[in-house]
């Protein structure tokens, strides 16, 4: 179908106008809404985990995609940081209990760095353990659950099951830390694995496998700056759903005073530097005037 010259020019103009409209009209951008959604979700989850939990209601199980080695190295790093801070005279944050394979007993470290030991002897009866609702069944049925074999005429020595002995020792020492507010395992149970945990695990594995680290000097661990450590202490101490509300407000006031002191110190340093700069500028300007007069 043939068009006249005027019609062709008209159609060309319409096409150009349509192209210009397509170029000028911006496309709807969904990225801002997606980013805002994830920021709100992360912020609410962060506030809930750090400030709105009394006891960890949802106990997350270890991720099957993360090796157990990463969890183990993370816990070892926290214990190393606690020991390091205690050696430098700083306060501890967590209590923890460990099983000693050589001594076959549990030891518990409290907030002051003191150790309490629990080595069970199933040959004798202990009233405190029999009254323990968790450990009592172990003690009452120790012939079935604790011993590997029953003594006979040939072998009168009773052998303990190491696994059951370890479980019983863990239950016995549990009541040394009944409150569990500052228990390290309780804290790490819900804390997600971060990128730095992977870095620490890789560094720990490399230094131990290559024997480059002196374990006596704890060279297989990466240190943690006090700024990040204190920030983690704040998130624990400022828990709104803690058992002691008065202590919570005391922590808030103490941390606020601490921040105010740091701010005042920085302002004093800033004023001092400004005063020194003004004095230096005055001296240089005075020297320039004298030189010009001469």
Short mmCIF file of C-alpha atoms in Angstrom, two decimals:
data_model
loop_
_atom_site.label_atom_id
_atom_site.label_comp_id
_atom_site.label_asym_id
_atom_site.label_seq_id
_atom_site.Cartn_x
_atom_site.Cartn_y
_atom_site.Cartn_z
CA UNK A 1 0.00 0.00 0.00
CA UNK A 2 1.49 3.31 -1.06
CA UNK A 3 1.26 6.44 1.07
CA UNK A 4 1.62 10.00 0.02
CA UNK A 5 4.61 12.07 1.03
CA UNK A 6 2.72 13.93 3.76
CA UNK A 7 1.44 10.69 5.33
CA UNK A 8 4.95 9.21 5.37
CA UNK A 9 6.34 12.26 7.10
CA UNK A 10 3.48 12.13 9.61
CA UNK A 11 4.18 8.45 10.41
CA UNK A 12 7.90 9.13 10.81
CA UNK A 13 7.10 11.90 13.28
CA UNK A 14 4.77 9.61 15.26
CA UNK A 15 7.47 6.91 15.48
CA UNK A 16 10.05 9.44 16.69
CA UNK A 17 7.67 10.73 19.34
CA UNK A 18 7.00 7.17 20.53
CA UNK A 19 10.74 6.45 20.75
CA UNK A 20 11.33 9.65 22.71
CA UNK A 21 8.52 8.76 25.11
CA UNK A 22 10.03 5.31 25.66
CA UNK A 23 13.40 6.84 26.36
CA UNK A 24 12.07 9.52 28.68
CA UNK A 25 9.71 7.37 30.74
CA UNK A 26 11.86 5.69 33.42
CA UNK A 27 11.37 2.02 34.04
CA UNK A 28 10.05 1.02 37.43
CA UNK A 29 12.97 0.14 39.71
CA UNK A 30 12.34 -2.72 42.14
CA UNK A 31 15.83 -2.68 43.65
CA UNK A 32 15.04 0.00 46.22
CA UNK A 33 12.05 -1.95 47.53
CA UNK A 34 14.02 -5.21 47.66
CA UNK A 35 16.93 -3.59 49.50
CA UNK A 36 14.55 -1.86 51.92
CA UNK A 37 12.76 -5.15 52.63
CA UNK A 38 16.01 -6.98 53.46
CA UNK A 39 17.26 -4.09 55.60
CA UNK A 40 14.04 -4.07 57.63
CA UNK A 41 14.11 -7.86 57.98
CA UNK A 42 17.74 -7.89 59.08
CA UNK A 43 17.22 -5.00 61.49
CA UNK A 44 14.23 -6.58 63.21
CA UNK A 45 15.96 -9.96 63.49
CA UNK A 46 19.09 -8.28 64.87
CA UNK A 47 17.10 -6.38 67.49
CA UNK A 48 15.18 -9.51 68.43
CA UNK A 49 18.29 -11.66 68.84
CA UNK A 50 20.35 -9.12 70.74
CA UNK A 51 17.86 -7.09 72.77
CA UNK A 52 14.54 -8.98 73.04
CA UNK A 53 15.41 -12.50 74.19
CA UNK A 54 15.28 -13.81 77.75
CA UNK A 55 16.36 -17.35 76.93
CA UNK A 56 16.96 -18.46 73.39
CA UNK A 57 13.44 -19.50 72.40
CA UNK A 58 14.32 -20.87 68.97
CA UNK A 59 17.40 -23.03 69.33
CA UNK A 60 18.93 -23.29 65.91
CA UNK A 61 20.53 -26.58 65.07
CA UNK A 62 23.99 -26.62 63.47
CA UNK A 63 23.84 -26.09 59.74
CA UNK A 64 24.58 -29.30 57.81
CA UNK A 65 26.40 -27.25 55.16
CA UNK A 66 28.90 -25.90 57.71
CA UNK A 67 31.59 -28.34 58.92
CA UNK A 68 31.73 -29.09 62.62
CA UNK A 69 35.35 -27.97 62.54
CA UNK A 70 34.20 -24.36 62.04
CA UNK A 71 31.93 -24.53 65.11
CA UNK A 72 34.71 -26.10 67.17
CA UNK A 73 37.30 -23.50 66.15
CA UNK A 74 34.86 -20.67 66.89
CA UNK A 75 34.35 -21.97 70.43
CA UNK A 76 38.10 -22.40 70.93
CA UNK A 77 38.64 -18.80 69.84
CA UNK A 78 36.10 -17.50 72.35
CA UNK A 79 37.80 -19.45 75.14
CA UNK A 80 41.18 -18.07 74.06
CA UNK A 81 39.81 -14.50 74.09
CA UNK A 82 38.43 -15.05 77.59
CA UNK A 83 41.79 -16.33 78.85
CA UNK A 84 43.63 -13.48 77.12
CA UNK A 85 41.40 -10.81 78.64
CA UNK A 86 41.71 -12.35 82.08
CA UNK A 87 45.52 -12.37 81.76
CA UNK A 88 45.47 -8.67 80.79
CA UNK A 89 43.29 -7.75 83.76
CA UNK A 90 40.05 -7.18 81.82
CA UNK A 91 36.68 -8.63 82.90
CA UNK A 92 35.42 -11.87 81.41
CA UNK A 93 32.09 -12.18 79.62
CA UNK A 94 31.28 -15.90 79.54
CA UNK A 95 31.42 -18.99 81.69
CA UNK A 96 32.17 -22.34 80.15
CA UNK A 97 32.71 -26.00 81.01
CA UNK A 98 35.08 -28.42 79.31
CA UNK A 99 35.82 -32.12 79.44
CA UNK A 100 39.43 -33.11 80.13
CA UNK A 101 40.21 -36.36 78.31
CA UNK A 102 43.41 -37.05 80.24
CA UNK A 103 42.01 -36.42 83.72
CA UNK A 104 38.56 -37.86 82.83
CA UNK A 105 36.70 -35.07 84.55
CA UNK A 106 34.86 -31.82 83.92
CA UNK A 107 36.09 -28.38 84.89
CA UNK A 108 34.01 -25.22 85.02
CA UNK A 109 35.37 -21.65 84.72
CA UNK A 110 33.24 -18.91 86.27
CA UNK A 111 33.14 -15.17 85.58
CA UNK A 112 36.12 -14.50 87.88
CA UNK A 113 38.31 -17.10 86.21
CA UNK A 114 38.05 -19.59 89.09
CA UNK A 115 37.90 -23.28 88.23
CA UNK A 116 35.66 -25.93 89.79
CA UNK A 117 36.30 -29.60 89.10
CA UNK A 118 33.86 -32.51 89.03
CA UNK A 119 35.27 -36.04 88.95
CA UNK A 120 32.60 -38.64 89.61
CA UNK A 121 33.22 -41.77 91.64
CA UNK A 122 30.37 -44.20 91.10
CA UNK A 123 31.66 -46.62 93.71
CA UNK A 124 30.35 -44.37 96.47
CA UNK A 125 26.91 -42.87 96.96
CA UNK A 126 26.46 -39.11 96.92
CA UNK A 127 23.24 -37.65 98.24
CA UNK A 128 23.52 -34.47 96.18
CA UNK A 129 23.78 -36.50 92.98
CA UNK A 130 20.97 -38.88 93.94
CA UNK A 131 18.67 -35.89 94.50
CA UNK A 132 19.67 -34.45 91.15
CA UNK A 133 16.65 -35.00 88.85
CA UNK A 134 18.86 -35.41 85.78
CA UNK A 135 21.73 -37.40 87.23
CA UNK A 136 19.73 -39.48 89.70
CA UNK A 137 18.60 -42.08 87.11
CA UNK A 138 22.22 -42.56 86.02
CA UNK A 139 23.31 -43.27 89.59
CA UNK A 140 20.41 -45.57 90.42
CA UNK A 141 20.90 -47.67 87.27
CA UNK A 142 24.66 -47.47 87.05
CA UNK A 143 25.03 -51.23 86.53
CA UNK A 144 23.19 -50.93 83.21
CA UNK A 145 24.22 -47.50 81.97
CA UNK A 146 27.63 -46.76 83.44
CA UNK A 147 29.71 -49.91 83.53
CA UNK A 148 31.04 -51.61 80.42
CA UNK A 149 31.19 -55.04 82.06
CA UNK A 150 30.18 -56.57 85.35
CA UNK A 151 32.94 -57.77 87.64
CA UNK A 152 33.45 -61.52 87.70
CA UNK A 153 35.74 -63.95 89.46
CA UNK A 154 38.54 -63.54 86.93
CA UNK A 155 38.32 -59.81 86.47
CA UNK A 156 37.25 -58.00 89.62
CA UNK A 157 38.17 -54.60 88.27
CA UNK A 158 35.19 -52.53 87.20
CA UNK A 159 35.65 -50.56 83.99
CA UNK A 160 33.74 -47.40 83.34
CA UNK A 161 32.15 -46.41 80.09
CA UNK A 162 33.95 -43.22 79.10
CA UNK A 163 31.02 -41.89 77.13
CA UNK A 164 28.51 -42.36 79.95
CA UNK A 165 31.03 -41.06 82.48
CA UNK A 166 31.47 -37.90 80.41
CA UNK A 167 27.70 -37.39 80.09
CA UNK A 168 27.20 -37.91 83.82
CA UNK A 169 30.01 -35.47 84.62
CA UNK A 170 28.48 -32.85 82.34
CA UNK A 171 25.13 -33.22 84.09
CA UNK A 172 26.79 -33.04 87.52
CA UNK A 173 28.65 -29.82 86.70
CA UNK A 174 25.59 -28.29 85.02
CA UNK A 175 24.29 -27.06 88.37
CA UNK A 176 27.39 -24.97 88.90
CA UNK A 177 26.03 -22.73 86.15
CA UNK A 178 22.27 -23.13 86.48
CA UNK A 179 21.51 -19.56 85.47
CA UNK A 180 23.06 -20.01 82.00
CA UNK A 181 22.79 -16.30 81.17
CA UNK A 182 26.49 -15.94 80.43
CA UNK A 183 27.15 -19.51 79.36
CA UNK A 184 29.34 -19.61 76.26
CA UNK A 185 27.64 -22.63 74.67
CA UNK A 186 24.23 -21.07 75.24
CA UNK A 187 25.39 -17.92 73.48
CA UNK A 188 27.06 -19.66 70.54
CA UNK A 189 24.08 -21.96 70.07
CA UNK A 190 22.02 -19.23 68.42
CA UNK A 191 24.83 -17.00 67.09
CA UNK A 192 25.15 -17.50 63.31
CA UNK A 193 28.45 -18.29 61.63
CA UNK A 194 30.05 -15.16 60.20
CA UNK A 195 32.66 -14.66 57.50
CA UNK A 196 35.36 -14.08 60.10
CA UNK A 197 34.57 -17.49 61.64
CA UNK A 198 35.46 -19.09 58.31
CA UNK A 199 38.67 -17.05 58.16
CA UNK A 200 39.61 -18.07 61.71
CA UNK A 201 38.87 -21.72 60.96
CA UNK A 202 41.03 -21.62 57.81
CA UNK A 203 43.87 -19.92 59.68
CA UNK A 204 43.60 -22.35 62.60
CA UNK A 205 43.62 -25.38 60.30
CA UNK A 206 46.54 -24.07 58.25
CA UNK A 207 48.69 -23.20 61.27
CA UNK A 208 48.02 -26.51 63.02
CA UNK A 209 48.40 -28.77 59.99
CA UNK A 210 51.65 -27.15 58.89
CA UNK A 211 52.94 -27.00 62.50
CA UNK A 212 53.83 -23.34 62.04
CA UNK A 213 52.01 -22.34 65.22
CA UNK A 214 53.46 -22.73 68.68
CA UNK A 215 50.46 -24.04 70.61
CA UNK A 216 52.07 -23.18 73.91
CA UNK A 217 51.96 -19.53 72.86
CA UNK A 218 48.50 -19.91 71.25
CA UNK A 219 49.76 -18.78 67.86
CA UNK A 220 47.03 -20.78 66.10
CA UNK A 221 44.40 -18.24 67.22
CA UNK A 222 43.55 -14.87 65.71
CA UNK A 223 43.16 -12.03 68.24
CA UNK A 224 40.02 -9.95 68.49
CA UNK A 225 40.18 -6.19 68.93
CA UNK A 226 38.81 -4.88 72.21
CA UNK A 227 36.42 -2.57 70.36
CA UNK A 228 34.55 -5.49 68.76
CA UNK A 229 34.75 -7.52 71.96
CA UNK A 230 33.24 -4.68 74.02
CA UNK A 231 30.52 -4.21 71.42
CA UNK A 232 29.57 -7.86 71.85
CA UNK A 233 29.54 -7.38 75.62
CA UNK A 234 27.13 -4.49 75.21
CA UNK A 235 24.65 -6.48 73.15
CA UNK A 236 24.59 -9.14 75.87
CA UNK A 237 24.36 -6.73 78.81
CA UNK A 238 21.63 -4.63 77.18
CA UNK A 239 19.19 -7.52 76.85
CA UNK A 240 15.76 -6.04 77.56
CA UNK A 241 14.25 -9.35 78.64
CA UNK A 242 16.89 -10.18 81.24
CA UNK A 243 15.90 -11.60 84.62
CA UNK A 244 17.12 -8.52 86.51
CA UNK A 245 15.54 -5.33 85.17
CA UNK A 246 17.39 -3.11 87.64
CA UNK A 247 20.72 -4.49 86.52
CA UNK A 248 19.70 -3.87 82.92
CA UNK A 249 19.16 -0.16 83.57
CA UNK A 250 22.40 -0.03 85.54
CA UNK A 251 24.18 -1.44 82.51
CA UNK A 252 22.53 1.13 80.25
CA UNK A 253 23.59 4.00 82.53
CA UNK A 254 27.13 2.67 82.93
CA UNK A 255 27.59 2.26 79.17
CA UNK A 256 26.13 5.73 78.56
CA UNK A 257 28.55 7.25 81.09
CA UNK A 258 31.39 5.33 79.46
CA UNK A 259 30.49 6.75 76.05
CA UNK A 260 30.14 10.28 77.46
CA UNK A 261 33.59 10.05 79.06
CA UNK A 262 35.11 8.93 75.76
CA UNK A 263 33.34 11.78 73.94
CA UNK A 264 34.54 14.37 76.48
CA UNK A 265 38.08 13.05 76.21
CA UNK A 266 37.98 13.34 72.42
CA UNK A 267 36.62 16.89 72.66
CA UNK A 268 39.40 17.85 75.07
CA UNK A 269 41.99 16.41 72.72
CA UNK A 270 40.40 18.26 69.81
CA UNK A 271 40.43 21.57 71.71
CA UNK A 272 44.04 21.00 72.70
CA UNK A 273 45.09 20.34 69.10
CA UNK A 274 43.19 23.41 67.91
CA UNK A 275 44.89 25.57 70.56
CA UNK A 276 48.32 24.27 69.56
CA UNK A 277 47.55 24.94 65.89
CA UNK A 278 46.49 28.52 66.66
CA UNK A 279 49.64 29.11 68.70
CA UNK A 280 51.79 27.69 65.91
CA UNK A 281 50.02 29.86 63.32
CA UNK A 282 50.46 32.94 65.51
CA UNK A 283 54.15 32.23 65.92
CA UNK A 284 54.66 31.71 62.18
CA UNK A 285 52.71 34.88 61.34
CA UNK A 286 54.77 36.86 63.87
CA UNK A 287 58.00 35.59 62.38
CA UNK A 288 56.82 36.55 58.89
CA UNK A 289 56.01 40.10 60.08
CA UNK A 290 59.42 40.51 61.69
CA UNK A 291 61.15 39.18 58.61
CA UNK A 292 59.21 41.60 56.38
CA UNK A 293 60.07 44.56 58.62
CA UNK A 294 63.73 43.67 58.52
#
